[in-house]
PDB file of C-alpha atoms in Angstrom:
ATOM      1  CA  MET A   1     194.906  38.808   6.298  1.00 56.00           C
ATOM      2  CA  GLU A   2     195.340  35.299   5.391  1.00 52.00           C
ATOM      3  CA  SER A   3     195.042  35.630   1.679  1.00 60.00           C
ATOM      4  CA  SER A   4     197.878  37.954   1.723  1.00 59.00           C
ATOM      5  CA  GLN A   5     199.878  35.318   3.679  1.00 54.00           C
ATOM      6  CA  SER A   6     198.617  32.792   0.647  1.00 60.00           C
ATOM      7  CA  ARG A   7     200.234  35.054  -1.271  1.00 64.00           C
ATOM      8  CA  ARG A   8     203.367  35.215  -0.080  1.00 58.00           C
ATOM      9  CA  THR A   9     203.322  31.723   0.218  1.00 57.00           C
ATOM     10  CA  ASP A  10     202.822  30.780  -3.398  1.00 65.00           C
ATOM     11  CA  MET A  11     205.808  33.130  -4.395  1.00 64.00           C
ATOM     12  CA  ALA A  12     208.304  31.525  -2.423  1.00 56.00           C
ATOM     13  CA  GLY A  13     207.461  28.843  -4.503  1.00 61.00           C
ATOM     14  CA  GLN A  14     207.420  29.795  -7.294  1.00 65.00           C
ATOM     15  CA  LEU A  15     210.705  31.246  -6.978  1.00 59.00           C
ATOM     16  CA  LEU A  16     212.378  27.852  -5.431  1.00 56.00           C
ATOM     17  CA  GLN A  17     210.645  26.729  -8.502  1.00 65.00           C
ATOM     18  CA  VAL A  18     212.968  28.859 -11.118  1.00 60.00           C
ATOM     19  CA  ALA A  19     215.948  28.861  -9.033  1.00 56.00           C
ATOM     20  CA  PHE A  20     215.901  25.122  -8.535  1.00 55.00           C
ATOM     21  CA  GLN A  21     215.054  24.625 -12.738  1.00 64.00           C
ATOM     22  CA  LYS A  22     218.180  27.303 -13.671  1.00 57.00           C
ATOM     23  CA  LEU A  23     220.767  24.841 -10.969  1.00 53.00           C
ATOM     24  CA  ARG A  24     219.686  22.181 -12.794  1.00 57.00           C
ATOM     25  CA  THR A  25     220.791  23.555 -16.184  1.00 58.00           C
ATOM     26  CA  GLY A  26     223.503  25.526 -15.143  1.00 53.00           C
ATOM     27  CA  ILE A  27     224.885  23.012 -12.452  1.00 50.00           C
ATOM     28  CA  TRP A  28     227.459  21.500 -14.067  1.00 49.00           C
ATOM     29  CA  LYS A  29     228.619  24.065 -15.458  1.00 54.00           C
ATOM     30  CA  PHE A  30     230.245  25.413 -12.100  1.00 49.00           C
ATOM     31  CA  PRO A  31     232.590  23.047 -10.411  1.00 54.00           C
ATOM     32  CA  ASN A  32     232.351  21.035  -6.914  1.00 56.00           C
ATOM     33  CA  SER A  33     228.673  20.329  -8.396  1.00 58.00           C
ATOM     34  CA  ARG A  34     228.061  18.024  -4.942  1.00 64.00           C
ATOM     35  CA  MET A  35     228.394  21.861  -2.511  1.00 66.00           C
ATOM     36  CA  VAL A  36     226.511  23.364  -5.606  1.00 60.00           C
ATOM     37  CA  LEU A  37     223.919  20.327  -5.036  1.00 67.00           C
ATOM     38  CA  VAL A  38     224.267  20.597  -0.753  1.00 69.00           C
ATOM     39  CA  SER A  39     224.163  24.141  -0.487  1.00 71.00           C
ATOM     40  CA  LEU A  40     220.628  23.718  -2.595  1.00 70.00           C
ATOM     41  CA  GLY A  41     219.533  20.787  -0.062  1.00 74.00           C
ATOM     42  CA  LEU A  42     219.656  23.229   2.632  1.00 77.00           C
ATOM     43  CA  LEU A  43     218.322  25.803   0.899  1.00 74.00           C
ATOM     44  CA  ASN A  44     215.369  23.882   0.085  1.00 70.00           C
ATOM     45  CA  ALA A  45     214.804  23.329   3.990  1.00 76.00           C
ATOM     46  CA  VAL A  46     215.186  25.963   5.168  1.00 72.00           C
ATOM     47  CA  LEU A  47     212.521  27.509   2.851  1.00 77.00           C
ATOM     48  CA  PHE A  48     210.241  24.737   3.751  1.00 74.00           C
ATOM     49  CA  ILE A  49     210.600  25.450   7.680  1.00 82.00           C
ATOM     50  CA  ILE A  50     209.822  29.171   6.758  1.00 78.00           C
ATOM     51  CA  ALA A  51     206.879  27.903   4.849  1.00 73.00           C
ATOM     52  CA  VAL A  52     205.960  25.796   8.038  1.00 74.00           C
ATOM     53  CA  VAL A  53     206.402  28.750  10.421  1.00 74.00           C
ATOM     54  CA  LEU A  54     204.149  30.630   8.587  1.00 73.00           C
ATOM     55  CA  GLY A  55     200.999  28.586   8.307  1.00 72.00           C
ATOM     56  CA  VAL A  56     201.737  28.282  12.335  1.00 71.00           C
ATOM     57  CA  MET A  57     201.897  32.366  12.182  1.00 72.00           C
ATOM     58  CA  CYS A  58     198.345  31.619   9.630  1.00 65.00           C
ATOM     59  CA  ALA A  59     196.539  29.504  11.692  1.00 67.00           C
ATOM     60  CA  ARG A  60     197.402  31.654  15.156  1.00 69.00           C
ATOM     61  CA  VAL A  61     195.973  34.727  12.993  1.00 56.00           C
ATOM     62  CA  ARG A  62     192.744  32.201  12.598  1.00 62.00           C
ATOM     63  CA  ASP A  63     192.265  30.546  16.436  1.00 57.00           C
ATOM     64  CA  ASP A  64     192.842  34.988  17.732  1.00 57.00           C
ATOM     65  CA  SER A  65     189.732  35.764  15.087  1.00 55.00           C
ATOM     66  CA  SER A  66     187.630  32.916  16.448  1.00 56.00           C
ATOM     67  CA  LEU A  67     188.690  34.375  20.030  1.00 54.00           C
ATOM     68  CA  LYS A  68     187.602  37.658  19.028  1.00 59.00           C
ATOM     69  CA  VAL A  69     184.329  35.896  17.179  1.00 57.00           C
ATOM     70  CA  SER A  70     183.794  34.015  20.277  1.00 68.00           C
ATOM     71  CA  HIS A  71     184.358  36.316  23.240  1.00 73.00           C
ATOM     72  CA  SER A  72     182.273  39.177  21.349  1.00 80.00           C
ATOM     73  CA  ALA A  73     179.682  36.278  21.250  1.00 81.00           C
ATOM     74  CA  ALA A  74     180.261  35.781  24.710  1.00 79.00           C
ATOM     75  CA  LEU A  75     179.888  39.119  25.529  1.00 85.00           C
ATOM     76  CA  LYS A  76     175.890  39.082  23.784  1.00 82.00           C
ATOM     77  CA  LEU A  77     175.565  35.555  25.635  1.00 84.00           C
ATOM     78  CA  ILE A  78     176.555  37.274  29.091  1.00 86.00           C
ATOM     79  CA  SER A  79     173.911  40.791  28.529  1.00 84.00           C
ATOM     80  CA  GLU A  80     171.796  38.831  27.103  1.00 80.00           C
ATOM     81  CA  LEU A  81     171.763  36.733  30.546  1.00 81.00           C
ATOM     82  CA  THR A  82     172.196  39.974  32.569  1.00 84.00           C
ATOM     83  CA  ASP A  83     168.633  41.444  30.771  1.00 80.00           C
ATOM     84  CA  LEU A  84     167.252  37.871  31.729  1.00 82.00           C
ATOM     85  CA  ARG A  85     168.285  38.401  35.612  1.00 80.00           C
ATOM     86  CA  SER A  86     167.503  41.853  35.790  1.00 80.00           C
ATOM     87  CA  ASN A  87     164.080  40.480  34.358  1.00 81.00           C
ATOM     88  CA  HIS A  88     163.417  37.930  36.686  1.00 81.00           C
ATOM     89  CA  SER A  89     164.313  40.162  39.694  1.00 81.00           C
ATOM     90  CA  ASP A  90     161.179  42.698  38.349  1.00 82.00           C
ATOM     91  CA  LEU A  91     158.607  39.358  37.948  1.00 83.00           C
ATOM     92  CA  ILE A  92     160.376  38.543  41.641  1.00 88.00           C
ATOM     93  CA  GLU A  93     158.986  41.915  42.692  1.00 84.00           C
ATOM     94  CA  ALA A  94     155.990  41.926  41.194  1.00 86.00           C
ATOM     95  CA  GLU A  95     155.256  38.003  42.614  1.00 86.00           C
ATOM     96  CA  GLU A  96     155.438  39.856  45.744  1.00 86.00           C
ATOM     97  CA  GLU A  97     153.831  42.223  45.254  1.00 86.00           C
ATOM     98  CA  ALA A  98     150.695  40.188  43.891  1.00 87.00           C
ATOM     99  CA  LYS A  99     151.028  37.711  47.337  1.00 87.00           C
ATOM    100  CA  SER A 100     150.603  41.492  49.946  1.00 87.00           C
ATOM    101  CA  LEU A 101     147.698  42.442  47.338  1.00 89.00           C
ATOM    102  CA  VAL A 102     145.761  38.633  47.595  1.00 90.00           C
ATOM    103  CA  GLN A 103     147.052  38.923  51.474  1.00 88.00           C
ATOM    104  CA  MET A 104     145.160  42.255  51.891  1.00 89.00           C
ATOM    105  CA  LYS A 105     142.173  41.600  49.938  1.00 89.00           C
ATOM    106  CA  ILE A 106     141.779  38.464  51.930  1.00 93.00           C
ATOM    107  CA  GLN A 107     142.711  40.314  55.377  1.00 89.00           C
ATOM    108  CA  ASP A 108     139.594  42.247  53.031  1.00 90.00           C
ATOM    109  CA  HIS A 109     137.622  39.570  52.853  1.00 90.00           C
ATOM    110  CA  VAL A 110     137.975  37.559  56.791  1.00 90.00           C
ATOM    111  CA  LYS A 111     136.827  41.263  57.974  1.00 88.00           C
ATOM    112  CA  LEU A 112     133.935  41.538  56.143  1.00 90.00           C
ATOM    113  CA  LYS A 113     133.063  38.145  56.515  1.00 88.00           C
ATOM    114  CA  GLU A 114     133.564  38.834  60.234  1.00 88.00           C
ATOM    115  CA  GLN A 115     130.756  42.643  59.960  1.00 89.00           C
ATOM    116  CA  ILE A 116     128.432  40.016  58.379  1.00 92.00           C
ATOM    117  CA  GLN A 117     128.479  37.484  60.609  1.00 87.00           C
ATOM    118  CA  GLU A 118     128.179  40.231  63.438  1.00 87.00           C
ATOM    119  CA  LEU A 119     125.260  42.517  61.272  1.00 91.00           C
ATOM    120  CA  THR A 120     122.736  39.108  60.760  1.00 87.00           C
ATOM    121  CA  VAL A 121     123.577  38.127  65.144  1.00 87.00           C
ATOM    122  CA  LEU A 122     122.354  42.206  65.494  1.00 86.00           C
ATOM    123  CA  ASN A 123     119.307  41.325  62.913  1.00 88.00           C
ATOM    124  CA  SER A 124     118.958  38.346  64.692  1.00 84.00           C
ATOM    125  CA  ASP A 125     118.859  40.087  67.803  1.00 84.00           C
ATOM    126  CA  TYR A 126     116.730  42.286  66.332  1.00 87.00           C
ATOM    127  CA  GLN A 127     114.087  40.397  64.519  1.00 87.00           C
ATOM    128  CA  ARG A 128     113.370  38.783  68.317  1.00 86.00           C
ATOM    129  CA  GLN A 129     112.667  42.208  69.506  1.00 86.00           C
ATOM    130  CA  PHE A 130     110.655  42.996  67.055  1.00 88.00           C
ATOM    131  CA  GLU A 131     108.939  39.253  67.291  1.00 82.00           C
ATOM    132  CA  ALA A 132     109.056  40.285  71.314  1.00 82.00           C
ATOM    133  CA  LEU A 133     107.022  44.068  71.220  1.00 87.00           C
ATOM    134  CA  GLN A 134     104.766  42.373  68.785  1.00 82.00           C
ATOM    135  CA  THR A 135     103.744  40.124  71.508  1.00 77.00           C
ATOM    136  CA  ASP A 136     103.980  42.490  74.111  1.00 78.00           C
ATOM    137  CA  LYS A 137     101.465  44.943  71.999  1.00 82.00           C
ATOM    138  CA  GLU A 138      98.621  42.592  71.244  1.00 77.00           C
ATOM    139  CA  SER A 139      99.121  41.483  75.110  1.00 71.00           C
ATOM    140  CA  LEU A 140      98.903  45.523  75.760  1.00 77.00           C
ATOM    141  CA  GLN A 141      95.702  45.333  73.431  1.00 73.00           C
ATOM    142  CA  ALA A 142      93.911  42.517  74.708  1.00 67.00           C
ATOM    143  CA  ASN A 143      94.300  43.763  78.025  1.00 64.00           C
ATOM    144  CA  ILE A 144      92.926  47.030  77.209  1.00 64.00           C
ATOM    145  CA  THR A 145      90.403  45.285  75.958  1.00 60.00           C
ATOM    146  CA  THR A 146      89.624  43.455  78.600  1.00 54.00           C
ATOM    147  CA  LEU A 147      89.696  46.046  80.950  1.00 57.00           C
ATOM    148  CA  GLY A 148      87.050  47.514  79.475  1.00 54.00           C
ATOM    149  CA  GLU A 149      84.705  44.400  78.726  1.00 51.00           C
ATOM    150  CA  THR A 150      85.536  43.167  82.394  1.00 47.00           C
ATOM    151  CA  CYS A 151      84.260  46.553  84.102  1.00 56.00           C
ATOM    152  CA  GLY A 152      81.733  45.623  85.951  1.00 63.00           C
ATOM    153  CA  ARG A 153      81.332  42.054  85.011  1.00 86.00           C
ATOM    154  CA  CYS A 154      84.777  40.663  87.066  1.00 93.00           C
ATOM    155  CA  PRO A 155      86.114  41.479  90.058  1.00 93.00           C
ATOM    156  CA  PRO A 156      88.852  43.584  90.825  1.00 92.00           C
ATOM    157  CA  SER A 157      92.460  42.042  89.381  1.00 92.00           C
ATOM    158  CA  TRP A 158      90.909  39.754  87.799  1.00 96.00           C
ATOM    159  CA  ILE A 159      90.738  39.453  83.462  1.00 95.00           C
ATOM    160  CA  HIS A 160      87.756  39.217  81.867  1.00 95.00           C
ATOM    161  CA  LEU A 161      87.841  37.081  77.746  1.00 93.00           C
ATOM    162  CA  ASN A 162      84.375  35.871  76.428  1.00 91.00           C
ATOM    163  CA  SER A 163      82.208  34.727  79.312  1.00 92.00           C
ATOM    164  CA  SER A 164      84.513  33.647  81.291  1.00 95.00           C
ATOM    165  CA  CYS A 165      87.359  36.210  84.303  1.00 97.00           C
ATOM    166  CA  TYR A 166      90.352  34.834  84.986  1.00 97.00           C
ATOM    167  CA  PHE A 167      92.267  34.798  88.138  1.00 98.00           C
ATOM    168  CA  PHE A 168      96.587  35.099  88.066  1.00 98.00           C
ATOM    169  CA  SER A 169      97.792  34.638  91.489  1.00 97.00           C
ATOM    170  CA  TYR A 170     100.526  35.718  90.875  1.00 97.00           C
ATOM    171  CA  THR A 171      99.249  39.809  89.980  1.00 94.00           C
ATOM    172  CA  GLU A 172      98.504  39.676  93.708  1.00 95.00           C
ATOM    173  CA  SER A 173     101.619  38.155  95.021  1.00 94.00           C
ATOM    174  CA  SER A 174     104.467  36.640  93.105  1.00 93.00           C
ATOM    175  CA  SER A 175     106.330  35.558  96.755  1.00 95.00           C
ATOM    176  CA  ASN A 176     103.128  33.375  97.763  1.00 96.00           C
ATOM    177  CA  GLN A 177     103.262  29.821  96.115  1.00 97.00           C
ATOM    178  CA  LYS A 178     100.256  26.606  96.645  1.00 97.00           C
ATOM    179  CA  THR A 179     100.075  23.148  95.771  1.00 97.00           C
ATOM    180  CA  TRP A 180      97.627  21.909  93.399  1.00 97.00           C
ATOM    181  CA  GLN A 181      95.099  21.204  95.766  1.00 97.00           C
ATOM    182  CA  ASN A 182      95.474  24.137  97.990  1.00 98.00           C
ATOM    183  CA  SER A 183      95.350  26.010  94.702  1.00 98.00           C
ATOM    184  CA  ARG A 184      92.393  24.876  93.956  1.00 98.00           C
ATOM    185  CA  THR A 185      90.966  25.686  97.123  1.00 98.00           C
ATOM    186  CA  ASP A 186      91.901  29.372  96.520  1.00 98.00           C
ATOM    187  CA  CYS A 187      89.649  29.222  93.484  1.00 98.00           C
ATOM    188  CA  ILE A 188      86.889  28.169  95.075  1.00 97.00           C
ATOM    189  CA  ARG A 189      87.600  30.087  98.233  1.00 97.00           C
ATOM    190  CA  ARG A 190      86.729  33.118  95.426  1.00 96.00           C
ATOM    191  CA  GLU A 191      83.762  31.456  93.914  1.00 96.00           C
ATOM    192  CA  ALA A 192      85.462  29.930  90.985  1.00 97.00           C
ATOM    193  CA  ASP A 193      87.669  26.976  90.040  1.00 98.00           C
ATOM    194  CA  LEU A 194      90.988  25.858  88.403  1.00 98.00           C
ATOM    195  CA  ILE A 195      90.916  27.380  85.002  1.00 98.00           C
ATOM    196  CA  VAL A 196      90.004  24.686  81.999  1.00 97.00           C
ATOM    197  CA  ILE A 197      91.070  25.423  78.905  1.00 96.00           C
ATOM    198  CA  ASP A 198      89.375  23.966  76.527  1.00 92.00           C
ATOM    199  CA  SER A 199      89.567  26.179  73.675  1.00 92.00           C
ATOM    200  CA  PRO A 200      92.689  27.646  71.706  1.00 93.00           C
ATOM    201  CA  ALA A 201      91.883  31.306  71.839  1.00 93.00           C
ATOM    202  CA  GLU A 202      91.708  30.393  75.249  1.00 95.00           C
ATOM    203  CA  GLN A 203      95.306  28.338  75.397  1.00 94.00           C
ATOM    204  CA  LYS A 204      96.713  31.777  73.492  1.00 93.00           C
ATOM    205  CA  PHE A 205      94.888  34.229  76.374  1.00 95.00           C
ATOM    206  CA  VAL A 206      97.065  32.183  78.626  1.00 96.00           C
ATOM    207  CA  SER A 207      99.781  31.938  76.987  1.00 94.00           C
ATOM    208  CA  SER A 208     100.386  35.044  75.762  1.00 93.00           C
ATOM    209  CA  THR A 209      99.267  37.014  80.124  1.00 95.00           C
ATOM    210  CA  ILE A 210     101.664  34.396  81.770  1.00 95.00           C
ATOM    211  CA  HIS A 211     104.198  35.663  79.520  1.00 93.00           C
ATOM    212  CA  SER A 212     103.351  39.895  79.469  1.00 93.00           C
ATOM    213  CA  ILE A 213     103.026  38.967  83.821  1.00 93.00           C
ATOM    214  CA  ALA A 214     105.534  36.480  84.508  1.00 91.00           C
ATOM    215  CA  GLU A 215     107.602  35.228  81.874  1.00 85.00           C
ATOM    216  CA  GLY A 216     109.371  31.945  83.339  1.00 89.00           C
ATOM    217  CA  SER A 217     106.647  31.080  85.686  1.00 95.00           C
ATOM    218  CA  ARG A 218     104.222  28.524  85.622  1.00 97.00           C
ATOM    219  CA  PHE A 219     100.897  27.634  86.967  1.00 98.00           C
ATOM    220  CA  TRP A 220      98.524  25.180  88.007  1.00 98.00           C
ATOM    221  CA  ILE A 221      95.859  24.440  86.019  1.00 98.00           C
ATOM    222  CA  GLY A 222      92.263  22.020  86.218  1.00 97.00           C
ATOM    223  CA  LEU A 223      93.948  19.324  84.624  1.00 97.00           C
ATOM    224  CA  THR A 224      95.104  15.438  86.632  1.00 96.00           C
ATOM    225  CA  ASP A 225      95.148  11.870  86.263  1.00 94.00           C
ATOM    226  CA  LYS A 226      94.770  11.023  89.787  1.00 91.00           C
ATOM    227  CA  VAL A 227      91.960   9.277  89.414  1.00 92.00           C
ATOM    228  CA  ILE A 228      93.404   6.374  86.271  1.00 91.00           C
ATOM    229  CA  GLU A 229      97.156   6.742  85.047  1.00 90.00           C
ATOM    230  CA  GLY A 230      97.261   8.258  81.848  1.00 90.00           C
ATOM    231  CA  ARG A 231      94.310   9.515  82.110  1.00 94.00           C
ATOM    232  CA  TRP A 232      93.741  13.690  81.758  1.00 96.00           C
ATOM    233  CA  VAL A 233      90.469  14.670  83.346  1.00 97.00           C
ATOM    234  CA  TRP A 234      89.635  18.183  83.495  1.00 97.00           C
ATOM    235  CA  ILE A 235      87.917  19.333  86.904  1.00 96.00           C
ATOM    236  CA  ASN A 236      84.783  19.293  84.500  1.00 96.00           C
ATOM    237  CA  ASN A 237      85.441  15.862  84.369  1.00 95.00           C
ATOM    238  CA  VAL A 238      86.057  16.141  80.317  1.00 95.00           C
ATOM    239  CA  THR A 239      88.582  14.063  78.951  1.00 95.00           C
ATOM    240  CA  GLU A 240      91.496  15.969  77.892  1.00 92.00           C
ATOM    241  CA  VAL A 241      92.238  14.333  74.094  1.00 87.00           C
ATOM    242  CA  GLU A 242      94.393  17.493  72.370  1.00 86.00           C
ATOM    243  CA  GLN A 243      98.294  16.407  72.493  1.00 89.00           C
ATOM    244  CA  ARG A 244      99.674  18.904  70.884  1.00 90.00           C
ATOM    245  CA  TYR A 245      99.700  22.010  74.048  1.00 93.00           C
ATOM    246  CA  TRP A 246     102.373  19.517  75.530  1.00 95.00           C
ATOM    247  CA  MET A 247     105.864  20.269  75.613  1.00 93.00           C
ATOM    248  CA  ASP A 248     108.177  18.200  74.106  1.00 91.00           C
ATOM    249  CA  GLY A 249     108.580  14.505  76.655  1.00 91.00           C
ATOM    250  CA  GLU A 250     105.592  15.636  78.280  1.00 91.00           C
ATOM    251  CA  PRO A 251     103.834  13.817  80.260  1.00 91.00           C
ATOM    252  CA  ASP A 252     106.510  11.523  81.180  1.00 84.00           C
ATOM    253  CA  SER A 253     104.721  10.562  85.306  1.00 73.00           C
ATOM    254  CA  SER A 254     107.616  10.577  86.971  1.00 61.00           C
ATOM    255  CA  TYR A 255     107.848   8.635  90.277  1.00 53.00           C
ATOM    256  CA  SER A 256     108.859  10.696  93.835  1.00 46.00           C
ATOM    257  CA  ARG A 257     112.321  10.661  95.316  1.00 44.00           C
ATOM    258  CA  TYR A 258     111.344  11.938  98.163  1.00 44.00           C
ATOM    259  CA  SER A 259     109.571   9.529 100.771  1.00 41.00           C
ATOM    260  CA  SER A 260     109.679  12.116 103.306  1.00 43.00           C
ATOM    261  CA  TYR A 261     106.753  13.388 100.741  1.00 43.00           C
ATOM    262  CA  SER A 262     104.547  10.151 102.008  1.00 40.00           C
ATOM    263  CA  ARG A 263     101.260  11.842 103.377  1.00 43.00           C
ATOM    264  CA  TYR A 264     100.443  12.501  99.806  1.00 43.00           C
ATOM    265  CA  SER A 265     100.276   8.873  99.117  1.00 41.00           C
ATOM    266  CA  SER A 266      96.287   9.319  98.856  1.00 42.00           C
ATOM    267  CA  TYR A 267      97.242  11.220  95.407  1.00 42.00           C
ATOM    268  CA  SER A 268      98.724   8.608  93.211  1.00 46.00           C
ATOM    269  CA  SER A 269      97.335   5.039  93.206  1.00 43.00           C
ATOM    270  CA  ASP A 270     100.450   3.855  92.121  1.00 41.00           C
ATOM    271  CA  GLY A 271     102.999   5.815  93.969  1.00 44.00           C
ATOM    272  CA  TYR A 272     104.502   9.284  94.369  1.00 70.00           C
ATOM    273  CA  LEU A 273     103.256   9.824  90.207  1.00 85.00           C
ATOM    274  CA  GLU A 274     103.142  13.554  88.912  1.00 92.00           C
ATOM    275  CA  ASP A 275      99.600  13.550  88.445  1.00 94.00           C
ATOM    276  CA  CYS A 276      98.629  17.230  88.195  1.00 96.00           C
ATOM    277  CA  VAL A 277     100.415  19.552  85.815  1.00 97.00           C
ATOM    278  CA  VAL A 278     100.972  22.945  85.023  1.00 97.00           C
ATOM    279  CA  THR A 279     101.311  25.838  82.042  1.00 97.00           C
ATOM    280  CA  ALA A 280     104.317  27.948  81.224  1.00 95.00           C
ATOM    281  CA  TYR A 281     105.021  30.120  78.474  1.00 93.00           C
ATOM    282  CA  SER A 282     106.949  29.061  75.646  1.00 88.00           C
ATOM    283  CA  GLU A 283     108.898  30.997  73.686  1.00 85.00           C
ATOM    284  CA  SER A 284     109.984  28.375  71.316  1.00 84.00           C
ATOM    285  CA  ASN A 285     106.429  27.048  70.098  1.00 87.00           C
ATOM    286  CA  PRO A 286     103.174  29.019  72.073  1.00 81.00           C
ATOM    287  CA  TRP A 287     101.222  25.864  71.654  1.00 88.00           C
ATOM    288  CA  LYS A 288     103.348  23.733  74.050  1.00 93.00           C
ATOM    289  CA  THR A 289     103.133  24.972  77.113  1.00 95.00           C
ATOM    290  CA  ARG A 290     101.970  21.698  79.694  1.00 96.00           C
ATOM    291  CA  LEU A 291     103.898  19.937  81.704  1.00 95.00           C
ATOM    292  CA  ASP A 292     102.590  17.117  84.312  1.00 95.00           C
ATOM    293  CA  LYS A 293     104.253  17.920  88.189  1.00 95.00           C
ATOM    294  CA  PHE A 294     103.782  15.988  91.340  1.00 95.00           C
ATOM    295  CA  CYS A 295     100.735  17.784  93.484  1.00 95.00           C
ATOM    296  CA  TRP A 296     102.869  18.401  95.851  1.00 95.00           C
ATOM    297  CA  ASN A 297     104.572  20.914  94.260  1.00 96.00           C
ATOM    298  CA  ARG A 298     104.614  25.001  94.758  1.00 97.00           C
ATOM    299  CA  TYR A 299     103.379  26.956  92.065  1.00 98.00           C
ATOM    300  CA  TYR A 300     101.628  29.979  90.883  1.00 98.00           C
ATOM    301  CA  TRP A 301      97.826  28.864  90.057  1.00 98.00           C
ATOM    302  CA  ILE A 302      95.034  30.608  87.384  1.00 98.00           C
ATOM    303  CA  CYS A 303      91.390  30.819  88.036  1.00 98.00           C
ATOM    304  CA  GLU A 304      88.583  31.087  86.074  1.00 98.00           C
ATOM    305  CA  ARG A 305      84.864  31.473  86.995  1.00 97.00           C
ATOM    306  CA  LYS A 306      81.801  33.429  85.215  1.00 95.00           C
ATOM    307  CA  SER A 307      81.412  36.760  84.006  1.00 91.00           C
ATOM    308  CA  ASN A 308      78.639  38.462  85.042  1.00 81.00           C
TER     309      ASN A 308
END
């Protein structure tokens, strides 16, 4: 359309030139030549205005075409923006789904971890029960063997081991407990004395027997430091030098806070000290079983005598 308008403008200019040349050659042939010149000037002005108008119209046409081009580009951009928004929405939705899936996996992991912890606790319990049953089995087997060997060698209710017989007072009465001295008197009455533990095998036997018949209870044994504080001597006058059988922190030889027990002052030349020893079962360490206690406390006791 632009080229058509240009051709029209060129044609108008050519016609104007031809007319002007003709006028120049024949202008003086007509009368009132001045009037003719004025008319030609007006015509020239009119043609110039027409040319300007045509130029403005062409410019508008060009602007309209550029607007159309711009509008098309804008539509394309809007379409692409719409696509991007759609893709962004899809991405957000996918992200939310991924977050939900991750959260579910985290919850599953937490549940699995809790189950593992529960199974670990159960396994530990089963392991402890198994070990306890194993200990009970060994103790029962030892008792069966001992009972078989005891027949004719030890008095009734006594337990035979190697060349000795042992009496655990708990088996006769679970409510009768005595002081250390009264416990020894009872053993002597039975033609025995408080037990002297002089070997690891005997230590293990005493610990396992306490565990099987009276777990958590304490029994007097024939060990004391009443003569010399800190020097532990068995009733057969053998000094105890083995330290591994004491519980952690023992012996501590604490002073008595009870002045009403002054009648027992003969138990120690230094005051009211824990001069006598008890033994008990220790689940954490079967070798650490001994504690020093006030001799006037009341516990069960263990007697020992030679077998027949």
